[in-house]
Amino acid sequence: MKDCIFCKIINGEMPCYKIYEDDFCLAFLDISNDIFGHTLVIPKKHYESVMTCDNTTLARVAETCKKVGNHYVKECGFDGYNILNASGKAAEQSVFHLHFHILPRKNDDGYKTFPHLLGSGAELVDVCEKLKFIEEKKVEDFGDCVILYTDGACSGNPGAGGWASILNYQGKEKIFTGGELETTNNRMELMAIIVGLENIKSGAKIKVFSDSAYVVNAFNQNWLSNWQRNNWKTSGKSDVLNKDLWQRLLAAKQDKEVEFVKVKGHSDNENNNRCDALAREEISKLNG
């Protein structure tokens, strides 16, 4: 990303005190120099945080953290190390390029890296009830049905927009993303579904999960059928917006059995939240 300080370090535009580097990751000393050996480990591909990073890259970053940390213990005289991460502004993330902190530690070094918290005052049974995973229907339970999660986002409406699709068939996942500099939220919602459907073979059974009432209701409440009968006019006789994308969507779902399911946006649905984060990352790329 253009204005990301870590991307500038990766590209050689800014210097760093490099500890380790491979094809995927870079480890270098934190400029704060607050603890001897304070090291940052980052992926060379830009991801804003753990929330938007793909699992393969995240695993490589974790492997690098272990490699560097173990090197500090085995070769550099330390007794252990902390690995710390902040994901999101609320968690005090300051640089929005995924990174982990490695703090080399010696016995009785006097450092206190964990904050002293006063306690929430809540009963653990209540906390558990609030935060535990609610078991969802597993992808495998859908049998031969392809599961497609989609979301679109826009910075301003119109403005820069992004979309994301997560396609899952019997546990195998594919992710598609994209964006446009000048668009609307509804167009991004449509693009996410279109691209997902275009990447599924004819004859497939598909469940599309979307938080867009605009899209889901168009099918489930027969808006789209009425628009077509009225020569792409609304009930108020005005032109249907985004006709080009609606027509492309209809073409994409031909010869496929597609069911549209409305999910609550920005809630507890993991894949919907992943799509939202990926779509917003596309916006960040455009704005960068």
Coordinates of C-alpha atoms in Angstrom, one line a residue, residues 10 21 36 72 94 99 104 124 139 146 165 176 184 194 196 212 223 229 241 247 254 287:
I10 CA 9.6 -4.0 2.3
E21 CA 14.0 -12.3 5.7
F36 CA 16.5 -5.0 24.0
Y72 CA 17.0 -15.6 20.3
S94 CA -1.2 1.8 15.3
H99 CA 2.6 -7.4 12.4
P104 CA 13.1 -11.4 23.9
L124 CA -17.4 -16.1 34.1
V139 CA -20.4 -26.8 5.4
V146 CA -22.2 -25.0 -2.9
S165 CA -16.9 -13.7 -2.3
F176 CA -12.5 -13.7 -4.9
T184 CA -22.1 2.4 -5.0
I194 CA -22.0 -12.2 -9.7
G196 CA -19.1 -15.9 -7.1
S212 CA -28.0 -7.1 1.3
W223 CA -39.0 -7.7 -7.4
R229 CA -42.2 -7.9 -16.9
L241 CA -30.9 1.0 -11.2
Q247 CA -28.7 -8.8 -16.2
Q254 CA -28.6 -19.6 -15.5
N287 CA -7.5 4.7 -1.4

